[in-house]
Coordinates of C-alpha atoms in Angstrom, one line a residue:
M1 CA 15.4 9.8 -36.4
S2 CA 13.9 11.5 -39.5
E3 CA 14.5 15.2 -40.1
D4 CA 10.8 16.0 -39.6
R5 CA 10.7 14.3 -36.2
K6 CA 13.9 16.1 -35.2
K7 CA 12.2 19.4 -36.0
M8 CA 9.1 18.4 -34.1
Y9 CA 10.9 17.2 -31.0
P10 CA 14.2 19.1 -30.9
L11 CA 16.9 18.2 -28.4
E12 CA 18.0 21.4 -26.7
P13 CA 20.7 21.8 -24.1
K14 CA 19.4 22.2 -20.5
E15 CA 19.2 25.7 -19.2
P16 CA 20.8 26.4 -15.8
L17 CA 18.7 25.4 -12.8
W18 CA 21.0 25.8 -9.8
T19 CA 21.1 29.6 -9.9
R20 CA 21.8 31.6 -6.8
S21 CA 18.2 32.7 -6.6
F22 CA 16.9 29.1 -6.8
L23 CA 19.3 27.9 -4.1
I24 CA 18.5 30.8 -1.7
L25 CA 14.7 30.4 -2.2
T26 CA 14.9 26.7 -1.6
C27 CA 16.9 27.2 1.6
S28 CA 14.4 29.9 2.7
Y29 CA 11.4 27.5 2.0
F30 CA 13.2 24.9 4.1
L31 CA 13.6 27.3 7.0
M32 CA 9.9 28.3 6.9
F33 CA 8.8 24.7 7.0
L34 CA 11.4 23.9 9.6
C35 CA 9.9 26.6 11.9
L36 CA 6.5 24.9 11.3
Q37 CA 7.6 21.4 11.8
M38 CA 9.7 22.0 14.9
L39 CA 6.6 23.1 16.8
L40 CA 3.9 21.1 15.0
S41 CA 4.5 17.8 16.7
P42 CA 5.6 19.1 20.2
F43 CA 2.8 21.6 20.4
P44 CA -0.1 19.3 21.3
S45 CA 2.1 17.7 24.0
Y46 CA 2.9 21.1 25.5
V47 CA -0.7 22.3 25.4
K48 CA -1.9 19.0 27.0
D49 CA 0.6 19.3 29.8
R50 CA -0.1 23.0 30.6
F51 CA -3.9 23.3 30.0
D52 CA -5.2 19.7 29.9
P53 CA -7.8 20.2 27.2
G54 CA -9.7 17.4 25.6
D55 CA -8.4 15.6 22.5
F56 CA -10.7 17.5 20.1
T57 CA -9.7 20.8 21.5
L58 CA -6.1 19.7 21.2
S59 CA -6.6 18.8 17.6
L60 CA -7.6 22.5 16.9
V61 CA -4.0 23.4 17.6
T62 CA -3.1 21.9 14.3
S63 CA -6.4 22.2 12.3
L64 CA -7.0 25.9 13.0
F65 CA -3.6 26.8 11.7
A66 CA -4.1 24.7 8.6
L67 CA -7.5 26.1 7.8
T68 CA -6.2 29.6 8.3
A69 CA -3.3 28.9 5.9
I70 CA -5.8 27.7 3.2
V71 CA -7.9 30.9 3.4
T72 CA -4.8 33.1 3.5
R73 CA -3.4 31.4 0.3
F74 CA -6.5 32.4 -1.7
A75 CA -6.3 36.0 -0.4
T76 CA -2.6 36.1 -1.2
A77 CA -3.1 34.8 -4.7
A78 CA -5.6 37.6 -5.3
L79 CA -3.2 40.3 -4.0
M80 CA -0.1 39.1 -5.8
P81 CA -0.8 40.9 -9.1
R82 CA -1.1 44.2 -7.3
V83 CA 1.5 44.0 -4.5
R84 CA 5.2 43.5 -4.7
L85 CA 6.2 39.9 -3.9
T86 CA 9.1 41.0 -1.7
A87 CA 6.9 43.1 0.5
M88 CA 4.4 40.2 0.9
L89 CA 7.2 37.7 1.6
Y90 CA 8.8 39.8 4.3
T91 CA 5.4 40.5 5.8
G92 CA 4.5 36.8 6.0
A93 CA 7.9 35.9 7.5
G94 CA 7.5 38.7 10.1
I95 CA 4.1 37.6 11.2
S96 CA 5.3 34.0 11.5
V97 CA 8.2 35.1 13.7
L98 CA 6.0 37.3 16.0
A99 CA 3.4 34.5 16.4
T100 CA 6.1 31.9 17.2
V101 CA 7.8 34.1 19.8
A102 CA 4.4 34.8 21.5
Y103 CA 3.5 31.1 21.9
S104 CA 5.3 30.7 25.2
Y105 CA 3.6 33.8 26.6
A106 CA 0.0 32.5 25.9
G107 CA -1.9 32.1 29.2
S108 CA -4.9 30.1 28.0
V109 CA -5.9 27.7 25.3
A110 CA -7.9 30.5 23.6
A111 CA -4.7 32.6 23.4
V112 CA -2.8 29.7 21.9
L113 CA -5.5 29.1 19.3
A114 CA -5.5 32.8 18.4
L115 CA -1.7 32.7 17.9
R116 CA -2.1 29.6 15.8
I117 CA -4.5 31.5 13.5
L118 CA -2.0 34.4 13.3
F119 CA 0.8 32.0 12.4
G120 CA -1.4 30.5 9.8
V121 CA -1.7 33.9 8.2
G122 CA 2.0 34.4 8.1
F123 CA 2.8 30.9 6.9
G124 CA 0.0 31.1 4.3
I125 CA 1.5 34.2 2.8
S126 CA 5.1 33.0 2.7
S127 CA 4.2 29.5 1.4
T128 CA 2.3 31.0 -1.5
V129 CA 4.8 33.7 -2.5
M130 CA 8.0 31.6 -2.4
P131 CA 6.7 28.9 -4.8
T132 CA 5.4 31.6 -7.1
I133 CA 8.8 33.3 -7.3
V134 CA 10.5 29.9 -7.8
S135 CA 8.2 29.0 -10.7
R136 CA 9.3 32.2 -12.4
I137 CA 13.0 31.5 -12.2
I138 CA 13.0 27.8 -13.1
P139 CA 13.7 27.3 -16.9
A140 CA 10.5 26.2 -18.6
R141 CA 12.0 22.9 -19.9
R142 CA 13.2 22.0 -16.4
M143 CA 10.0 22.9 -14.5
G144 CA 9.3 19.4 -13.2
E145 CA 12.8 18.8 -12.1
G146 CA 13.1 22.2 -10.5
I147 CA 9.8 21.8 -8.6
G148 CA 11.1 18.4 -7.4
Y149 CA 14.3 19.8 -5.9
F150 CA 12.4 22.7 -4.4
G151 CA 9.9 20.3 -2.9
L152 CA 12.6 18.3 -1.2
S153 CA 13.0 21.3 1.2
T154 CA 9.6 20.6 2.6
N155 CA 10.2 16.8 2.9
L156 CA 13.5 17.4 4.7
A157 CA 11.9 19.8 7.1
M158 CA 9.0 17.4 7.7
S159 CA 11.5 14.7 8.6
V160 CA 14.0 16.5 10.8
G161 CA 11.8 19.3 12.2
P162 CA 9.8 17.1 14.6
V163 CA 12.9 15.4 15.9
I164 CA 14.7 18.7 16.5
G165 CA 11.6 20.1 18.2
L166 CA 10.9 17.2 20.5
T167 CA 14.6 17.1 21.5
I168 CA 14.6 20.8 22.4
L169 CA 11.3 20.4 24.2
E170 CA 12.6 17.5 26.4
R171 CA 16.0 19.0 27.2
S172 CA 15.3 22.8 27.4
G173 CA 11.5 23.4 27.5
F174 CA 8.9 25.1 25.3
A175 CA 10.2 28.7 25.5
P176 CA 13.6 27.9 24.0
L177 CA 11.9 25.8 21.4
T178 CA 9.8 28.8 20.3
M179 CA 13.0 30.9 20.1
W180 CA 14.7 28.4 17.9
G181 CA 11.6 28.2 15.7
A182 CA 11.4 31.9 15.4
A183 CA 15.1 32.2 14.6
A184 CA 14.6 29.8 11.7
A185 CA 11.8 31.9 10.2
A186 CA 13.6 35.2 10.9
A187 CA 16.7 34.0 9.1
I188 CA 14.7 34.1 5.8
I189 CA 14.6 37.9 5.7
P190 CA 18.4 38.7 5.9
L191 CA 19.1 35.7 3.7
L192 CA 17.0 37.1 0.9
V193 CA 18.0 40.7 1.5
L194 CA 21.7 40.1 1.6
T195 CA 21.8 37.8 -1.4
R196 CA 19.2 39.8 -3.5
A197 CA 17.6 36.5 -4.5
V198 CA 14.4 38.3 -5.4
P199 CA 14.3 41.5 -7.4
A200 CA 12.9 44.3 -5.2
G201 CA 10.2 45.4 -7.5
S202 CA 8.9 42.0 -8.7
T203 CA 5.2 41.2 -8.7
A204 CA 3.4 38.1 -9.8
T205 CA 2.9 39.6 -13.2
S206 CA 6.5 40.6 -13.7
Q207 CA 8.4 39.0 -16.5
P208 CA 10.9 36.5 -15.0
A209 CA 14.5 37.1 -15.8
T210 CA 15.0 33.7 -17.2
S211 CA 12.1 33.7 -19.5
Q212 CA 12.8 33.0 -23.1
P213 CA 11.3 34.8 -26.1
S214 CA 8.2 33.1 -27.6
R215 CA 8.9 31.0 -30.6
S216 CA 6.8 30.2 -33.6
G217 CA 6.8 27.0 -35.4
P218 CA 5.8 23.5 -34.6
E219 CA 7.6 23.2 -31.3
S220 CA 5.9 26.3 -29.9
S221 CA 2.7 24.4 -29.5
I222 CA 4.3 21.6 -27.6
P223 CA 4.1 22.3 -23.9
V224 CA 6.6 20.9 -21.5
S225 CA 5.3 17.6 -20.1
G226 CA 5.1 16.9 -16.4
H227 CA 8.4 15.6 -15.0
S228 CA 8.9 13.4 -12.1
L229 CA 10.1 14.9 -8.8
A230 CA 13.2 12.7 -9.1
S231 CA 16.6 14.2 -9.4
G232 CA 18.7 14.2 -12.5
G233 CA 16.2 12.8 -15.0
S234 CA 16.1 14.0 -18.6
S235 CA 13.4 16.3 -19.8
T236 CA 10.6 14.6 -21.8
F237 CA 8.5 16.5 -24.3
T238 CA 5.1 15.0 -25.2
P239 CA 2.5 16.9 -27.3
V240 CA -0.7 17.3 -25.4
P241 CA -3.9 19.0 -26.4
A242 CA -5.0 22.2 -24.8
R243 CA -7.2 21.8 -21.7
S244 CA -8.4 23.5 -18.6
P245 CA -5.6 23.8 -16.0
V246 CA -7.8 22.3 -13.4
S247 CA -9.5 19.6 -15.4
G248 CA -9.1 16.1 -14.0
L249 CA -7.8 17.2 -10.6
A250 CA -10.6 16.0 -8.4
L251 CA -9.1 12.6 -7.8
P252 CA -5.4 13.6 -7.1
I253 CA -6.6 16.4 -4.8
A254 CA -8.9 14.0 -2.9
L255 CA -6.1 11.4 -2.6
N256 CA -3.6 14.1 -1.4
A257 CA -6.1 15.2 1.3
L258 CA -6.6 11.6 2.5
L259 CA -2.8 11.1 2.6
S260 CA -2.4 14.3 4.6
A261 CA -5.2 13.3 7.0
C262 CA -3.1 10.4 8.1
Y263 CA 0.0 12.6 8.4
G264 CA -2.0 15.0 10.5
G265 CA -3.0 12.3 13.0
L266 CA 0.7 11.3 13.2
L267 CA 1.9 14.8 13.9
S268 CA -0.8 15.7 16.4
F269 CA -0.8 12.6 18.6
L270 CA 2.3 10.5 18.2
V271 CA 4.0 11.9 21.3
L272 CA 0.8 11.4 23.4
Y273 CA 0.6 7.9 22.0
G274 CA 4.1 7.2 23.2
R275 CA 3.0 8.2 26.7
E276 CA 0.0 6.0 26.4
I277 CA 2.0 2.9 25.6
G278 CA 5.0 3.8 27.8
L279 CA 7.5 4.0 24.9
A280 CA 10.3 6.5 25.4
N281 CA 12.0 8.3 22.5
I282 CA 9.0 7.9 20.2
G283 CA 10.0 11.1 18.4
L284 CA 12.7 9.0 16.7
F285 CA 9.9 7.8 14.5
F286 CA 10.5 10.9 12.4
L287 CA 14.2 10.4 12.1
F288 CA 13.8 6.8 10.7
N289 CA 10.9 8.0 8.6
A290 CA 13.3 10.6 7.1
A291 CA 15.8 8.0 6.0
T292 CA 13.5 6.1 3.7
L293 CA 11.4 9.1 2.7
L294 CA 14.4 10.8 1.2
A295 CA 15.9 7.6 -0.3
V296 CA 12.7 6.6 -2.1
R297 CA 11.9 9.9 -3.7
P298 CA 14.2 9.7 -6.7
I299 CA 13.4 6.0 -7.2
S300 CA 9.6 6.6 -7.2
G301 CA 10.1 9.6 -9.5
R302 CA 11.9 7.6 -12.2
L303 CA 9.2 4.9 -11.9
Y304 CA 6.5 7.5 -12.4
D305 CA 8.3 8.8 -15.5
R306 CA 8.5 5.3 -17.0
R307 CA 5.3 3.6 -15.9
G308 CA 2.9 6.2 -14.6
H309 CA 1.3 6.7 -11.2
A310 CA -0.3 3.3 -10.6
P311 CA 2.9 1.4 -10.0
V312 CA 3.8 4.1 -7.4
L313 CA 0.5 4.9 -5.7
I314 CA -0.8 1.4 -5.1
P315 CA 2.3 -0.1 -3.5
G316 CA 2.8 3.2 -1.5
A317 CA -0.8 3.0 -0.1
L318 CA -0.2 -0.6 0.9
L319 CA 3.0 0.4 2.7
L320 CA 1.2 3.0 4.6
V321 CA -1.6 0.6 5.6
A322 CA 1.1 -1.7 6.9
S323 CA 2.9 1.1 8.7
L324 CA -0.1 2.5 10.5
T325 CA -1.4 -0.9 11.5
L326 CA 2.0 -1.9 12.9
L327 CA 2.1 1.5 14.7
S328 CA -1.2 0.8 16.3
I329 CA 0.1 -2.4 17.9
T330 CA 3.6 -1.1 18.7
R331 CA 4.9 -1.8 22.2
Q332 CA 8.6 -2.1 21.6
F333 CA 11.2 0.2 19.9
P334 CA 12.0 -2.2 17.0
M335 CA 8.4 -2.2 16.0
L336 CA 8.4 1.6 16.0
V337 CA 11.4 1.6 13.7
C338 CA 9.8 -0.8 11.3
S339 CA 6.6 1.3 11.2
A340 CA 8.7 4.5 10.6
L341 CA 10.7 3.0 7.7
L342 CA 7.5 1.7 6.0
F343 CA 5.8 5.1 6.5
G344 CA 8.7 6.9 4.9
L345 CA 8.7 4.6 1.9
G346 CA 5.0 5.0 1.3
Y347 CA 4.6 8.7 2.0
G348 CA 7.9 9.6 0.2
A349 CA 6.7 7.8 -2.9
I350 CA 3.1 9.0 -2.9
Q351 CA 3.2 12.7 -2.2
P352 CA 5.6 13.8 -5.0
T353 CA 3.9 11.5 -7.5
I354 CA 0.6 13.2 -6.8
Q355 CA 2.2 16.6 -7.4
A356 CA 3.8 15.5 -10.6
W357 CA 0.5 14.0 -11.7
M358 CA -1.2 17.4 -11.1
L359 CA 1.4 19.4 -13.0
G360 CA 1.9 16.9 -15.9
G361 CA 1.2 18.4 -19.3
R362 CA -0.3 21.6 -18.0
P363 CA 0.9 25.1 -19.0
R364 CA 3.8 26.6 -17.0
E365 CA 1.8 29.8 -16.2
K366 CA -0.8 27.6 -14.4
H367 CA 1.7 25.9 -12.1
G368 CA 1.3 28.5 -9.4
L369 CA -2.4 27.7 -9.3
L370 CA -1.8 24.0 -9.4
N371 CA 0.8 24.1 -6.6
S372 CA -1.6 26.2 -4.5
L373 CA -4.3 23.6 -4.9
F374 CA -1.7 20.9 -4.1
Y375 CA -0.6 22.5 -0.8
N376 CA -4.1 23.6 0.1
S377 CA -5.2 20.0 -0.1
I378 CA -2.4 19.0 2.2
D379 CA -3.4 21.6 4.8
L380 CA -7.1 20.7 4.4
G381 CA -6.3 17.0 5.0
V382 CA -4.1 17.8 8.0
A383 CA -6.8 20.0 9.5
L384 CA -9.7 17.6 9.0
G385 CA -7.6 14.6 9.9
S386 CA -6.5 16.1 13.1
M387 CA -10.0 16.9 14.1
L388 CA -11.6 13.6 13.1
L389 CA -8.9 11.4 14.4
G390 CA -8.8 13.5 17.6
A391 CA -12.5 12.8 18.1
V392 CA -11.8 9.1 17.6
A393 CA -9.0 9.2 20.1
S394 CA -11.3 10.8 22.7
A395 CA -13.8 8.1 22.2
T396 CA -11.4 5.1 22.1
S397 CA -7.6 5.3 22.4
Y398 CA -4.6 6.5 20.3
A399 CA -3.9 2.9 19.3
V400 CA -7.4 2.5 17.8
M401 CA -7.1 5.9 16.2
Y402 CA -4.1 4.8 14.2
R403 CA -6.1 1.8 13.0
Y404 CA -8.6 4.3 11.7
S405 CA -5.7 6.0 10.0
A406 CA -4.8 2.8 8.3
G407 CA -8.5 2.6 7.2
I408 CA -8.1 6.0 5.6
M409 CA -5.4 4.6 3.4
V410 CA -7.6 1.7 2.5
L411 CA -10.1 4.3 1.4
F412 CA -7.3 6.0 -0.6
L413 CA -6.5 2.8 -2.4
G414 CA -10.2 2.0 -3.1
L415 CA -10.8 5.5 -4.6
Y416 CA -7.8 5.2 -6.8
V417 CA -8.6 1.7 -8.1
V418 CA -12.3 2.5 -8.7
F419 CA -11.9 5.9 -10.4
R420 CA -8.5 5.3 -12.1
G421 CA -7.6 1.6 -12.2
G422 CA -10.4 0.6 -14.4
R423 CA -9.3 2.8 -17.3
R424 CA -7.0 1.8 -20.1
G425 CA -3.4 1.3 -18.9
S426 CA -2.1 4.1 -21.1
S427 CA -3.7 6.7 -18.8
S428 CA -1.2 5.8 -16.0
A429 CA 1.6 4.5 -18.2
A430 CA 2.1 7.9 -19.8
P431 CA 2.2 10.5 -17.1
A432 CA 2.9 13.4 -19.4
R433 CA -0.3 12.8 -21.5
P434 CA -3.7 13.6 -20.0
A435 CA -5.8 10.5 -19.4
D436 CA -8.6 11.7 -21.5
S437 CA -6.5 12.7 -24.5
T438 CA -6.1 10.9 -27.8
P439 CA -2.6 11.2 -29.3
T440 CA -2.4 12.6 -32.7
G441 CA 0.4 12.2 -35.2
P442 CA 3.4 9.9 -34.8
E443 CA 4.5 8.7 -31.4
P444 CA 7.1 11.1 -30.1
I445 CA 10.7 10.1 -29.8
R446 CA 11.8 10.9 -26.2
P447 CA 15.3 12.2 -25.8
T448 CA 17.6 10.5 -23.3
A449 CA 20.3 12.1 -21.1

């Protein structure tokens, strides 16, 4: 390597990522999502048994919460520069705990829906503040890696939460389930207070403790590239031109919403589908789904780093089409297991790849906005998917509904191929460089571990 290229692309030692604050905040994020996921799948079954509403009304149990969380995230983002983050975080966790405890005392569907809205407020606050704090304490040159590890907390909660929730519901009832869910959310407050993971006076505009002095010179104009959400990869630095932090995001946001719509139908109606086909222990779907979901994530991340998003998203979409189609004709437990394993492979590969795609090559200070858009598109997809697929289930059956879910992933694949696949291969083969950019200067030499 020439001396000029060494100066342009310096090899610097990695800054520490696994700090106490990072570990505690990641655990806290897991607990918040565990509270959500423990009740999200069992909730429709409980409401159906107690109040016997229609499938569309049943879908509001999921969709109203998700829509409220979206609105709350925008309000929270506006308040963060003026309100201490710790106060907002504890407020959000407290609201979530109170709403969860009150679920079992609701005497009507209207009361249940009102509590779901209240929970959406608490969850929306907490799920906005915690990623913002984390983005401040992750070293700039390990942002992609840190976000990847932090995001594993949500994937783990999405995988084990429904299994835990359904098991408690079947063995102990709904009231103990709400107590366990509330306990998970309540544990966040003493965990953060006792460990002092978050400075008491911090606000969204506070200077993070791990920030480095600004530097001048050639390297100061080279932003950190997007890193895969895989574990243990080496940082890659690619010069990218300045651009709007939200430019080119319409496609990944739309794809993320479609993916989440399928997941919303899975969460809302899988237990009821098991009753329809007379298949016991259908909740084990989430357990087998977790195995492949967690296993594929580092593999898909490395593939994204080396080849771009096309080699991940296209096979992932095909796996989900196969999984949902197989689920729609499932009548025996082995078929359920195969469907779950395929779903974990597809979903586990696609979701972190979309997040890495959205963050890639964009300034660190905009990652809070980008992550907000990413999670809002998830909630929007879950909300709309639950309502639309609930309407389909009311008119047909749950089996037919899951065939429509497979059709959503066909639409996902079509949108990607039409709007992305026709472009020059370099747009997907170089994830750190924007698709519409033209490289200037010599090709960068990428450091290896």
